């Protein structure tokens, strides 16, 4: 039940798609994607091919939005956070803190 409650306070981070990191492409990688884009019908296809072929040209950076946690607070979680003083006060009254 606690897990269900916590899941209703969080959602998958939209910025990193729940990975906890974002990919950082080197200039050489982006040049290779541009070259591949001439051979494939779309940028997305060229990017997929380049990601498979040039793995060493991609680095990872911790997602600045979720700080690597893979989830962010949803609307309910934000309300809870914005009222954290009241939540702490309630927990103290219940002798939980």
PDB file of C-alpha atoms in Angstrom:
ATOM      1  CA  UNK A   1       0.000   0.000   0.000  1.00  0.00           C
ATOM      2  CA  UNK A   2       2.869   2.380   0.811  1.00  0.00           C
ATOM      3  CA  UNK A   3       4.440   1.714  -2.565  1.00  0.00           C
ATOM      4  CA  UNK A   4       1.125   2.498  -4.276  1.00  0.00           C
ATOM      5  CA  UNK A   5       0.880   5.758  -2.333  1.00  0.00           C
ATOM      6  CA  UNK A   6       4.436   6.729  -3.241  1.00  0.00           C
ATOM      7  CA  UNK A   7       3.802   5.880  -6.900  1.00  0.00           C
ATOM      8  CA  UNK A   8       0.903   8.322  -6.858  1.00  0.00           C
ATOM      9  CA  UNK A   9       3.287  11.090  -5.796  1.00  0.00           C
ATOM     10  CA  UNK A  10       5.849  10.505  -8.534  1.00  0.00           C
ATOM     11  CA  UNK A  11       6.025  10.076 -12.281  1.00  0.00           C
ATOM     12  CA  UNK A  12       8.737   9.038 -14.708  1.00  0.00           C
ATOM     13  CA  UNK A  13      11.054  11.934 -15.510  1.00  0.00           C
ATOM     14  CA  UNK A  14      10.097  13.298 -18.929  1.00  0.00           C
ATOM     15  CA  UNK A  15      13.514  14.814 -19.557  1.00  0.00           C
ATOM     16  CA  UNK A  16      15.547  11.591 -19.340  1.00  0.00           C
ATOM     17  CA  UNK A  17      12.647   9.185 -20.018  1.00  0.00           C
ATOM     18  CA  UNK A  18      13.303   7.424 -16.720  1.00  0.00           C
ATOM     19  CA  UNK A  19      16.961   6.645 -17.402  1.00  0.00           C
ATOM     20  CA  UNK A  20      18.403   8.992 -14.794  1.00  0.00           C
ATOM     21  CA  UNK A  21      20.822  10.420 -17.339  1.00  0.00           C
ATOM     22  CA  UNK A  22      20.866  12.266 -20.622  1.00  0.00           C
ATOM     23  CA  UNK A  23      23.134  11.504 -23.541  1.00  0.00           C
ATOM     24  CA  UNK A  24      25.766  14.038 -24.563  1.00  0.00           C
ATOM     25  CA  UNK A  25      26.971  13.797 -28.155  1.00  0.00           C
ATOM     26  CA  UNK A  26      30.430  14.887 -29.285  1.00  0.00           C
ATOM     27  CA  UNK A  27      30.870  17.245 -32.250  1.00  0.00           C
ATOM     28  CA  UNK A  28      32.318  14.368 -34.275  1.00  0.00           C
ATOM     29  CA  UNK A  29      29.228  12.286 -33.525  1.00  0.00           C
ATOM     30  CA  UNK A  30      26.911  15.069 -34.693  1.00  0.00           C
ATOM     31  CA  UNK A  31      28.949  15.427 -37.881  1.00  0.00           C
ATOM     32  CA  UNK A  32      28.592  11.693 -38.511  1.00  0.00           C
ATOM     33  CA  UNK A  33      24.840  11.923 -37.950  1.00  0.00           C
ATOM     34  CA  UNK A  34      24.660  14.752 -40.498  1.00  0.00           C
ATOM     35  CA  UNK A  35      26.519  12.590 -43.010  1.00  0.00           C
ATOM     36  CA  UNK A  36      24.259   9.612 -42.327  1.00  0.00           C
ATOM     37  CA  UNK A  37      21.181  11.796 -42.656  1.00  0.00           C
ATOM     38  CA  UNK A  38      21.969  12.091 -46.371  1.00  0.00           C
ATOM     39  CA  UNK A  39      21.736   8.299 -46.694  1.00  0.00           C
ATOM     40  CA  UNK A  40      18.581   7.699 -44.612  1.00  0.00           C
ATOM     41  CA  UNK A  41      15.073   9.130 -44.974  1.00  0.00           C
ATOM     42  CA  UNK A  42      14.960  10.758 -41.538  1.00  0.00           C
ATOM     43  CA  UNK A  43      17.174  12.278 -38.868  1.00  0.00           C
ATOM     44  CA  UNK A  44      15.854   9.749 -36.328  1.00  0.00           C
ATOM     45  CA  UNK A  45      17.005   6.818 -38.445  1.00  0.00           C
ATOM     46  CA  UNK A  46      20.424   8.399 -38.940  1.00  0.00           C
ATOM     47  CA  UNK A  47      20.679   8.972 -35.180  1.00  0.00           C
ATOM     48  CA  UNK A  48      19.798   5.338 -34.410  1.00  0.00           C
ATOM     49  CA  UNK A  49      22.439   4.067 -36.839  1.00  0.00           C
ATOM     50  CA  UNK A  50      25.044   6.473 -35.449  1.00  0.00           C
ATOM     51  CA  UNK A  51      24.246   5.490 -31.842  1.00  0.00           C
ATOM     52  CA  UNK A  52      24.901   1.863 -32.703  1.00  0.00           C
ATOM     53  CA  UNK A  53      28.086   2.516 -34.702  1.00  0.00           C
ATOM     54  CA  UNK A  54      29.748   5.259 -32.658  1.00  0.00           C
ATOM     55  CA  UNK A  55      29.070   4.365 -29.032  1.00  0.00           C
ATOM     56  CA  UNK A  56      32.379   5.839 -27.865  1.00  0.00           C
ATOM     57  CA  UNK A  57      31.284   9.296 -29.104  1.00  0.00           C
ATOM     58  CA  UNK A  58      28.393   9.394 -26.612  1.00  0.00           C
ATOM     59  CA  UNK A  59      28.781  10.247 -22.946  1.00  0.00           C
ATOM     60  CA  UNK A  60      26.196  10.383 -20.177  1.00  0.00           C
ATOM     61  CA  UNK A  61      25.334  13.233 -17.850  1.00  0.00           C
ATOM     62  CA  UNK A  62      23.151  12.907 -14.764  1.00  0.00           C
ATOM     63  CA  UNK A  63      19.720  14.305 -15.520  1.00  0.00           C
ATOM     64  CA  UNK A  64      19.481  17.779 -13.949  1.00  0.00           C
ATOM     65  CA  UNK A  65      15.713  17.470 -13.436  1.00  0.00           C
ATOM     66  CA  UNK A  66      15.547  14.208 -11.466  1.00  0.00           C
ATOM     67  CA  UNK A  67      19.200  14.141 -10.315  1.00  0.00           C
ATOM     68  CA  UNK A  68      19.504  10.554 -11.485  1.00  0.00           C
ATOM     69  CA  UNK A  69      16.490   9.345  -9.484  1.00  0.00           C
ATOM     70  CA  UNK A  70      14.523   8.539 -12.671  1.00  0.00           C
ATOM     71  CA  UNK A  71      11.308  10.006 -11.227  1.00  0.00           C
ATOM     72  CA  UNK A  72      10.016  13.483 -10.453  1.00  0.00           C
ATOM     73  CA  UNK A  73       7.139  14.597  -8.229  1.00  0.00           C
ATOM     74  CA  UNK A  74       3.797  14.766  -9.989  1.00  0.00           C
ATOM     75  CA  UNK A  75       1.140  17.337  -9.094  1.00  0.00           C
ATOM     76  CA  UNK A  76       0.254  15.544  -5.843  1.00  0.00           C
ATOM     77  CA  UNK A  77       3.912  15.217  -4.906  1.00  0.00           C
ATOM     78  CA  UNK A  78       4.507  18.910  -5.574  1.00  0.00           C
ATOM     79  CA  UNK A  79       1.576  19.818  -3.321  1.00  0.00           C
ATOM     80  CA  UNK A  80       3.005  17.611  -0.581  1.00  0.00           C
ATOM     81  CA  UNK A  81       6.453  19.173  -0.959  1.00  0.00           C
ATOM     82  CA  UNK A  82       5.061  22.703  -0.932  1.00  0.00           C
ATOM     83  CA  UNK A  83       3.303  21.899   2.349  1.00  0.00           C
ATOM     84  CA  UNK A  84       6.224  20.062   3.919  1.00  0.00           C
ATOM     85  CA  UNK A  85       6.036  22.065   7.156  1.00  0.00           C
ATOM     86  CA  UNK A  86       2.432  20.961   7.691  1.00  0.00           C
ATOM     87  CA  UNK A  87       3.348  17.366   6.823  1.00  0.00           C
ATOM     88  CA  UNK A  88       6.235  17.383   9.319  1.00  0.00           C
ATOM     89  CA  UNK A  89       3.963  18.923  11.951  1.00  0.00           C
ATOM     90  CA  UNK A  90       1.389  16.166  11.364  1.00  0.00           C
ATOM     91  CA  UNK A  91       4.024  13.433  11.598  1.00  0.00           C
ATOM     92  CA  UNK A  92       5.334  14.908  14.852  1.00  0.00           C
ATOM     93  CA  UNK A  93       1.826  14.971  16.318  1.00  0.00           C
ATOM     94  CA  UNK A  94       1.529  11.276  15.472  1.00  0.00           C
ATOM     95  CA  UNK A  95       4.921  10.600  17.116  1.00  0.00           C
ATOM     96  CA  UNK A  96       6.348   9.389  13.815  1.00  0.00           C
ATOM     97  CA  UNK A  97       9.299  11.781  13.862  1.00  0.00           C
TER      98      UNK A  97
END
